[in-house]
Coordinates of C-alpha atoms (C1' of nucleotides) in Angstrom, one line a residue:
Chain S
M1 CA 113.6 87.8 80.9
T2 CA 110.7 86.0 82.6
E3 CA 112.7 86.1 85.8
A4 CA 113.1 89.9 85.6
I5 CA 109.4 90.4 85.0
A6 CA 108.5 88.1 87.9
N7 CA 111.0 89.9 90.2
L8 CA 109.6 93.3 89.2
S9 CA 106.0 92.1 89.9
R10 CA 107.1 90.6 93.2
K11 CA 108.8 93.8 94.2
E12 CA 105.6 95.7 93.5
Q13 CA 103.7 93.3 95.7
V14 CA 106.1 94.0 98.5
I15 CA 105.8 97.8 98.1
R16 CA 102.0 97.6 98.0
K17 CA 101.8 95.5 101.1
A18 CA 104.3 97.8 102.8
A19 CA 102.2 100.8 101.9
E20 CA 99.2 99.2 103.7
L21 CA 101.4 98.4 106.7
F22 CA 103.0 101.8 106.9
R23 CA 99.6 103.4 106.7
E24 CA 98.2 101.3 109.4
K25 CA 101.0 101.4 112.0
G26 CA 103.2 104.2 110.8
Y27 CA 106.6 103.8 109.1
A28 CA 108.7 103.7 112.3
A29 CA 106.4 101.2 114.1
A30 CA 106.1 98.9 111.1
S31 CA 108.8 96.2 111.2
M32 CA 110.2 94.3 108.3
R33 CA 109.1 91.1 110.1
D34 CA 105.5 92.4 110.1
L35 CA 105.8 93.0 106.4
A36 CA 107.3 89.6 105.7
Q37 CA 104.6 87.9 107.7
L38 CA 101.9 89.7 105.6
L39 CA 103.6 88.3 102.5
G40 CA 104.1 84.8 103.9
I41 CA 107.9 84.8 103.7
E42 CA 110.8 85.3 106.1
A43 CA 112.0 88.8 106.9
A44 CA 115.5 88.2 105.4
S45 CA 113.8 87.2 102.1
L46 CA 112.5 90.7 101.6
Y47 CA 116.0 91.9 100.8
S48 CA 116.1 90.0 97.6
H49 CA 113.4 92.4 96.3
I50 CA 114.3 95.6 98.0
K51 CA 117.5 97.2 99.2
S52 CA 116.2 98.6 102.4
K53 CA 113.1 99.6 104.4
E54 CA 113.6 103.2 103.4
E55 CA 113.8 102.4 99.7
I56 CA 110.2 101.3 99.9
L57 CA 109.2 104.6 101.5
R58 CA 111.1 106.6 99.0
S59 CA 109.5 104.8 96.1
L60 CA 106.0 105.4 97.6
C61 CA 106.6 109.1 98.3
F62 CA 108.3 110.1 95.1
D63 CA 105.9 108.1 92.9
M64 CA 103.0 110.0 94.4
A65 CA 104.8 113.3 94.1
A66 CA 105.3 112.7 90.4
E67 CA 101.6 111.9 89.9
F68 CA 100.5 115.1 91.6
R69 CA 102.9 117.1 89.6
K70 CA 101.7 115.6 86.3
S71 CA 98.1 116.4 87.2
L72 CA 98.8 120.0 88.0
E73 CA 100.9 120.5 84.9
E74 CA 98.0 119.4 82.8
V75 CA 95.7 122.0 84.5
E76 CA 98.2 124.8 84.2
K77 CA 98.2 124.5 80.4
Q78 CA 94.5 125.2 80.1
N79 CA 93.3 128.6 79.3
V80 CA 90.5 129.1 81.8
S81 CA 89.6 131.5 84.6
S82 CA 91.5 131.4 87.9
S83 CA 88.6 129.9 89.8
E84 CA 88.1 127.3 87.2
K85 CA 91.8 126.5 87.2
L86 CA 91.8 126.1 90.9
R87 CA 88.8 124.0 90.7
R88 CA 90.4 121.7 88.2
G89 CA 93.6 121.5 90.2
I90 CA 91.6 120.4 93.2
I91 CA 89.7 117.8 91.3
G92 CA 92.9 116.5 89.8
H93 CA 94.5 116.2 93.2
I94 CA 91.6 114.3 94.5
Q95 CA 91.6 112.0 91.6
V96 CA 95.3 111.2 92.0
M97 CA 94.7 110.4 95.6
A98 CA 91.6 108.3 94.9
K99 CA 93.6 106.1 92.5
D100 CA 95.7 105.0 95.5
L101 CA 94.4 106.1 98.9
T102 CA 96.9 103.9 100.8
A103 CA 100.0 105.4 99.0
S104 CA 98.4 108.8 99.5
A105 CA 98.2 108.4 103.2
V106 CA 101.8 107.2 103.4
F107 CA 102.9 110.1 101.2
M108 CA 101.2 112.5 103.6
N109 CA 102.0 111.1 107.0
E110 CA 105.3 109.2 106.6
H111 CA 107.5 111.3 104.3
R112 CA 109.2 112.8 107.3
H113 CA 110.9 109.5 107.9
L114 CA 112.9 109.9 104.8
S115 CA 116.6 110.5 105.5
Q116 CA 118.7 113.2 103.8
P117 CA 119.1 114.1 101.1
Y118 CA 115.8 112.5 100.0
L119 CA 113.8 114.4 102.6
R120 CA 115.1 117.7 101.3
D121 CA 114.3 116.7 97.7
F122 CA 110.8 115.6 98.7
L123 CA 110.1 118.9 100.6
L124 CA 111.3 120.9 97.6
L125 CA 108.9 119.1 95.4
R126 CA 106.1 119.7 97.8
I127 CA 106.8 123.4 98.3
N128 CA 107.0 123.8 94.5
Y129 CA 103.6 122.1 94.1
I130 CA 102.1 124.3 96.8
N131 CA 103.5 127.4 95.3
R132 CA 102.0 126.6 92.0
F133 CA 98.6 126.5 93.6
K134 CA 99.4 129.7 95.4
T135 CA 100.2 131.3 92.0
I136 CA 96.7 130.4 90.8
I137 CA 95.2 132.0 93.9
E138 CA 97.3 135.1 93.5
E139 CA 96.2 135.5 89.9
G140 CA 92.6 135.2 91.0
V141 CA 93.1 137.9 93.5
K142 CA 94.7 140.2 90.9
N143 CA 92.0 139.8 88.4
G144 CA 89.3 140.3 90.9
E145 CA 87.8 136.7 91.0
F146 CA 89.0 136.2 94.6
K147 CA 88.8 138.4 97.6
S148 CA 91.7 140.6 98.2
T149 CA 91.3 140.4 102.0
I150 CA 92.3 136.8 102.3
D151 CA 95.8 135.8 103.5
K152 CA 97.2 133.9 100.5
K153 CA 99.3 131.6 102.6
L154 CA 96.4 130.8 104.8
A155 CA 94.2 130.1 101.8
V156 CA 96.6 127.8 100.1
M157 CA 97.5 125.9 103.3
T158 CA 93.8 125.5 104.1
L159 CA 93.2 124.1 100.7
F160 CA 96.1 121.7 101.1
S161 CA 95.0 120.5 104.5
S162 CA 91.6 119.7 103.2
L163 CA 93.0 117.8 100.3
N164 CA 95.6 115.9 102.2
W165 CA 93.4 114.7 104.9
M166 CA 90.9 113.1 102.6
P167 CA 92.6 109.7 102.6
M168 CA 92.2 109.7 106.4
W169 CA 88.4 109.6 106.3
Y170 CA 87.2 108.9 102.8
D171 CA 86.1 105.3 102.4
P172 CA 84.9 104.7 98.8
S173 CA 83.4 101.4 99.8
G174 CA 81.2 103.2 102.3
G175 CA 78.9 104.1 99.4
I176 CA 78.8 107.7 100.5
I177 CA 80.0 109.6 97.5
E178 CA 82.1 108.9 94.3
P179 CA 85.7 110.1 94.0
V180 CA 84.8 112.5 91.1
E181 CA 81.7 113.9 92.8
L182 CA 83.9 114.3 96.0
G183 CA 86.4 116.3 94.0
V184 CA 83.7 118.5 92.5
Q185 CA 82.0 119.2 95.8
L186 CA 85.3 119.8 97.6
A187 CA 86.4 122.2 94.9
D188 CA 83.0 124.1 95.0
M189 CA 83.2 124.5 98.8
L190 CA 86.8 125.7 98.8
V191 CA 86.7 127.9 95.8
N192 CA 83.5 129.5 96.9
G193 CA 85.2 130.4 100.2
L194 CA 87.7 132.4 98.2
K195 CA 85.4 134.0 95.7
Q196 CA 84.6 137.7 95.8
T197 CA 81.1 137.9 97.2
P198 CA 78.8 139.8 94.8
K199 CA 77.5 143.0 96.3
Chain W
M1 CA 104.6 119.1 150.2
T2 CA 107.4 121.0 148.6
E3 CA 108.6 117.7 147.2
A4 CA 105.2 117.0 145.7
I5 CA 105.1 120.3 144.0
A6 CA 108.6 119.9 142.7
N7 CA 107.8 116.5 141.4
L8 CA 104.7 117.7 139.7
S9 CA 106.6 120.5 138.1
R10 CA 109.4 118.2 136.9
K11 CA 106.8 115.8 135.5
E12 CA 105.4 118.6 133.5
Q13 CA 108.8 119.5 132.2
V14 CA 109.2 115.9 131.1
I15 CA 105.9 115.9 129.3
R16 CA 106.5 119.2 127.6
K17 CA 109.9 118.1 126.3
A18 CA 108.4 114.8 125.2
A19 CA 105.7 116.6 123.3
E20 CA 108.4 118.5 121.3
L21 CA 110.3 115.2 120.7
F22 CA 107.2 113.3 119.6
R23 CA 106.2 116.1 117.3
E24 CA 109.6 116.2 115.7
K25 CA 110.4 112.5 115.3
G26 CA 107.0 110.9 115.7
Y27 CA 106.1 108.8 118.8
A28 CA 107.4 105.5 117.6
A29 CA 110.7 106.9 116.4
A30 CA 111.3 109.0 119.6
S31 CA 113.2 107.0 122.2
M32 CA 113.2 107.5 125.9
R33 CA 117.0 107.9 125.7
D34 CA 116.5 110.9 123.3
L35 CA 114.1 112.4 125.8
A36 CA 116.4 111.9 128.7
Q37 CA 119.3 113.5 126.8
L38 CA 117.1 116.6 126.1
L39 CA 116.5 116.9 129.8
G40 CA 120.1 116.2 130.7
I41 CA 119.4 113.1 132.7
E42 CA 119.7 109.3 132.3
A43 CA 116.9 107.3 130.6
A44 CA 116.2 105.3 133.7
S45 CA 115.7 108.5 135.7
L46 CA 112.6 109.4 133.6
Y47 CA 110.7 106.6 135.3
S48 CA 110.7 108.4 138.7
H49 CA 108.5 111.0 137.0
I50 CA 106.4 109.0 134.6
K51 CA 105.2 105.4 134.6
S52 CA 105.7 104.7 130.9
K53 CA 106.3 106.3 127.5
E54 CA 102.7 105.8 126.6
E55 CA 101.5 107.6 129.8
I56 CA 103.0 110.7 128.4
L57 CA 101.2 110.3 125.1
R58 CA 97.9 109.7 126.9
S59 CA 98.3 112.8 129.0
L60 CA 99.0 114.9 125.9
C61 CA 96.1 113.5 123.9
F62 CA 93.4 113.5 126.5
D63 CA 94.4 116.9 127.9
M64 CA 94.0 118.4 124.4
A65 CA 90.7 116.6 123.9
A66 CA 89.4 118.1 127.1
E67 CA 90.3 121.6 126.0
F68 CA 88.6 121.2 122.6
R69 CA 85.5 119.9 124.3
K70 CA 85.3 122.7 126.8
S71 CA 85.7 125.3 124.0
L72 CA 82.9 123.8 121.9
E73 CA 80.5 123.5 124.9
E74 CA 80.9 127.2 125.5
V75 CA 79.9 127.9 121.9
E76 CA 77.0 125.6 121.9
K77 CA 75.3 127.4 124.8
Q78 CA 75.2 130.7 122.8
N79 CA 72.0 131.7 121.1
V80 CA 73.3 132.8 117.7
S81 CA 72.7 131.8 114.0
S82 CA 74.2 128.5 112.7
S83 CA 76.8 130.2 110.7
E84 CA 77.9 132.4 113.6
K85 CA 77.9 129.3 115.8
L86 CA 80.1 127.5 113.3
R87 CA 82.3 130.5 113.0
R88 CA 82.8 130.7 116.8
G89 CA 83.4 127.0 117.0
I90 CA 86.2 127.3 114.4
I91 CA 87.8 130.3 116.2
G92 CA 87.6 128.5 119.5
H93 CA 89.3 125.4 118.0
I94 CA 92.1 127.5 116.6
Q95 CA 92.6 129.3 119.8
V96 CA 92.9 126.1 121.8
M97 CA 95.5 124.9 119.3
A98 CA 97.4 128.1 119.3
K99 CA 97.8 127.9 123.1
D100 CA 99.9 124.8 122.5
L101 CA 100.9 124.1 119.0
T102 CA 103.2 121.3 120.0
A103 CA 100.7 119.3 122.0
S104 CA 98.2 120.0 119.2
A105 CA 100.4 118.4 116.6
V106 CA 101.0 115.4 118.8
F107 CA 97.2 115.1 119.5
M108 CA 96.6 115.0 115.8
N109 CA 99.4 112.9 114.5
E110 CA 100.4 110.5 117.2
H111 CA 97.1 109.5 118.9
R112 CA 97.0 106.3 116.9
H113 CA 99.9 104.9 118.9
L114 CA 97.7 104.8 122.0
S115 CA 97.0 101.2 123.0
Q116 CA 93.6 99.9 123.9
P117 CA 91.4 100.7 125.7
Y118 CA 92.7 104.3 125.5
L119 CA 92.7 104.4 121.7
R120 CA 89.0 103.5 121.7
D121 CA 88.2 106.1 124.3
F122 CA 90.1 108.8 122.4
L123 CA 88.4 108.0 119.1
L124 CA 85.0 108.2 120.8
L125 CA 85.8 111.6 122.2
R126 CA 86.9 112.7 118.7
I127 CA 83.8 111.4 116.9
N128 CA 81.6 113.1 119.5
Y129 CA 83.4 116.4 118.9
I130 CA 83.1 116.0 115.1
N131 CA 79.4 115.1 115.4
R132 CA 78.7 118.2 117.4
F133 CA 80.1 120.3 114.6
K134 CA 78.1 118.3 112.1
T135 CA 75.0 119.1 114.1
I136 CA 75.7 122.8 113.7
I137 CA 76.1 122.3 110.0
E138 CA 72.9 120.3 109.7
E139 CA 70.9 123.0 111.6
G140 CA 72.3 125.6 109.2
V141 CA 71.1 123.5 106.2
K142 CA 67.7 123.1 107.8
N143 CA 67.2 126.8 108.4
G144 CA 68.4 127.8 105.0
E145 CA 71.7 129.4 106.0
F146 CA 73.8 126.7 104.4
K147 CA 73.5 125.1 101.0
S148 CA 71.4 122.0 100.9
T149 CA 73.4 120.5 98.1
I150 CA 76.6 120.0 100.1
D151 CA 77.4 116.5 101.5
K152 CA 77.4 117.0 105.3
K153 CA 80.1 114.5 106.0
L154 CA 82.3 116.0 103.4
A155 CA 81.7 119.5 104.8
V156 CA 82.6 118.6 108.4
M157 CA 85.6 116.5 107.4
T158 CA 86.9 119.3 105.2
L159 CA 86.5 121.7 108.1
F160 CA 88.3 119.4 110.4
S161 CA 91.1 118.8 108.0
S162 CA 91.8 122.5 107.7
L163 CA 91.7 123.0 111.4
N164 CA 93.9 120.0 112.3
W165 CA 96.7 120.7 109.8
M166 CA 97.2 124.2 111.1
P167 CA 99.9 123.2 113.6
M168 CA 101.8 121.7 110.7
W169 CA 102.4 125.0 108.9
Y170 CA 101.5 127.9 111.2
D171 CA 104.5 129.6 112.7
P172 CA 103.4 132.4 115.0
S173 CA 107.0 133.6 115.2
G174 CA 107.0 134.0 111.5
G175 CA 105.1 137.3 111.9
I176 CA 102.6 136.3 109.3
I177 CA 99.3 136.6 111.1
E178 CA 98.1 136.5 114.7
P179 CA 96.3 133.4 116.1
V180 CA 93.0 135.3 116.6
E181 CA 93.1 136.8 113.1
L182 CA 94.0 133.4 111.7
G183 CA 90.9 131.9 113.4
V184 CA 88.7 134.7 112.0
Q185 CA 90.0 134.4 108.4
L186 CA 89.8 130.6 108.5
A187 CA 86.3 130.7 109.8
D188 CA 85.3 133.2 107.1
M189 CA 86.8 131.2 104.3
L190 CA 85.2 127.9 105.5
V191 CA 81.8 129.2 106.5
N192 CA 81.5 131.2 103.2
G193 CA 82.1 128.0 101.3
L194 CA 79.0 126.5 103.0
K195 CA 76.7 129.5 102.8
Q196 CA 73.7 129.7 100.5
T197 CA 74.8 131.9 97.6
P198 CA 72.3 134.8 97.4
K199 CA 70.5 134.8 94.0
Chain E
dC1 C1' 118.5 110.9 139.9
dC2 C1' 122.3 107.2 139.0
dT3 C1' 124.7 102.5 137.7
dA4 C1' 123.9 98.3 136.0
dC5 C1' 121.4 95.5 133.6
dC6 C1' 117.3 92.6 131.3
dG7 C1' 114.7 90.4 127.5
dA8 C1' 112.8 91.7 123.3
dT9 C1' 113.1 93.4 118.9
dC10 C1' 115.1 96.0 115.3
dG11 C1' 117.1 96.4 110.1
dG12 C1' 120.1 94.0 107.7
dT13 C1' 124.0 90.4 106.0
dA14 C1' 126.3 85.8 104.8
dG15 C1' 125.9 82.0 102.5
dG16 C1' 123.4 78.9 100.3
Chain P
dC1 C1' 113.4 82.3 99.3
dC2 C1' 115.5 80.0 103.7
dT3 C1' 118.6 79.3 108.0
dA4 C1' 121.5 81.3 111.0
dC5 C1' 123.0 85.1 112.9
dC6 C1' 124.9 90.2 113.9
dG7 C1' 125.4 94.5 116.5
dA8 C1' 122.5 98.1 117.9
dT9 C1' 118.8 99.8 120.2
dC10 C1' 114.5 99.6 122.5
dG11 C1' 111.2 100.3 127.0
dG12 C1' 111.7 99.4 131.4
dT13 C1' 113.3 97.4 136.3
dA14 C1' 116.3 96.6 140.6
dG15 C1' 118.5 98.6 143.9
dG16 C1' 120.5 102.2 145.8

DNA sequence: CCTACCGATCGGTAGG
DNA sequence: CCTACCGATCGGTAGG
């Protein structure tokens, strides 16, 4: 029992360190020997905790995907205007990222190194998530909250781009702005860009 | 003479194919043998056209950087409002990207695989470019065109994120929207998010 | 542009 | 978690 717990914890240490390494060097350029060295063990020893290099990537990508999904589902239930729903969706996304910026960066940049059928599954999860944001935008256009002139695909991809690049430049230790405040400001900026301008 | 021209042309073919390969698999995961196969030659033969794998990456990254710089310099000269300047800067950036979406994707995603001192030089070019956009935003805040409440770093990084992810999802053959129209709409959406809301 | 080849490094296994 | 090791593949060179 104690052994199982210790193994689990050690496995998580391996995955966490791997996330840092994958983020810094990229999945393909990061070697298992690099990872072992960071953990102070031999490369071969890694395999008593994980099955393969890709298993680590899978666990990082799919765990993040689950967090994003959960956050959006929470927002979808709420009975608020389209712009407020979009705002909350954005803030939720930012908060999920802020909880683990390293895993978020890996999720965003390295998922393409997943092999099939995992890659396909991952991309399906992502397109589903994006489409749910798109639905919120479409509802807002229908009920007049958002401009009807905007291309909806462009709008949702722009939204996504802004969100997903955040881990690339946001440094919470930089003392610039808090995660929650970041989410609020980002949401304001992006939602305002969509809103019907009052004439 | 003819030989020199032929060599140059062949070298460009190599670089172009490499860009496609780097984009698809990532720089680190793309092998020179993959590249050779795409060109129908042996891996060793590549080295009569290029000095190294990294030379290709360098040429792709720095050529794109020069294009972006040129486009922004053009806009900076113009005597227009801050929001119009920002709008034109965005449209210019999109147009540069649209001219070579493949190289743009490599520029964005693979530059980190440059070795020193090239990486440092590249990052300096990029921060300079970003700062010039930031200056435009700061001017707009000063003269009252843009909200004073917005965090300027957040604003410029959000702008950048939206621009730089475009090659990841935009497919001009998809018949969705033309590059110029894309630039215009993206500019509208992003600039409107910054504008002072009339009370 | 090719054949032949190099040293280095890769992810991973066997067996303890 | 280690030692010892495997086959595969890497970027690149020599010499033509």
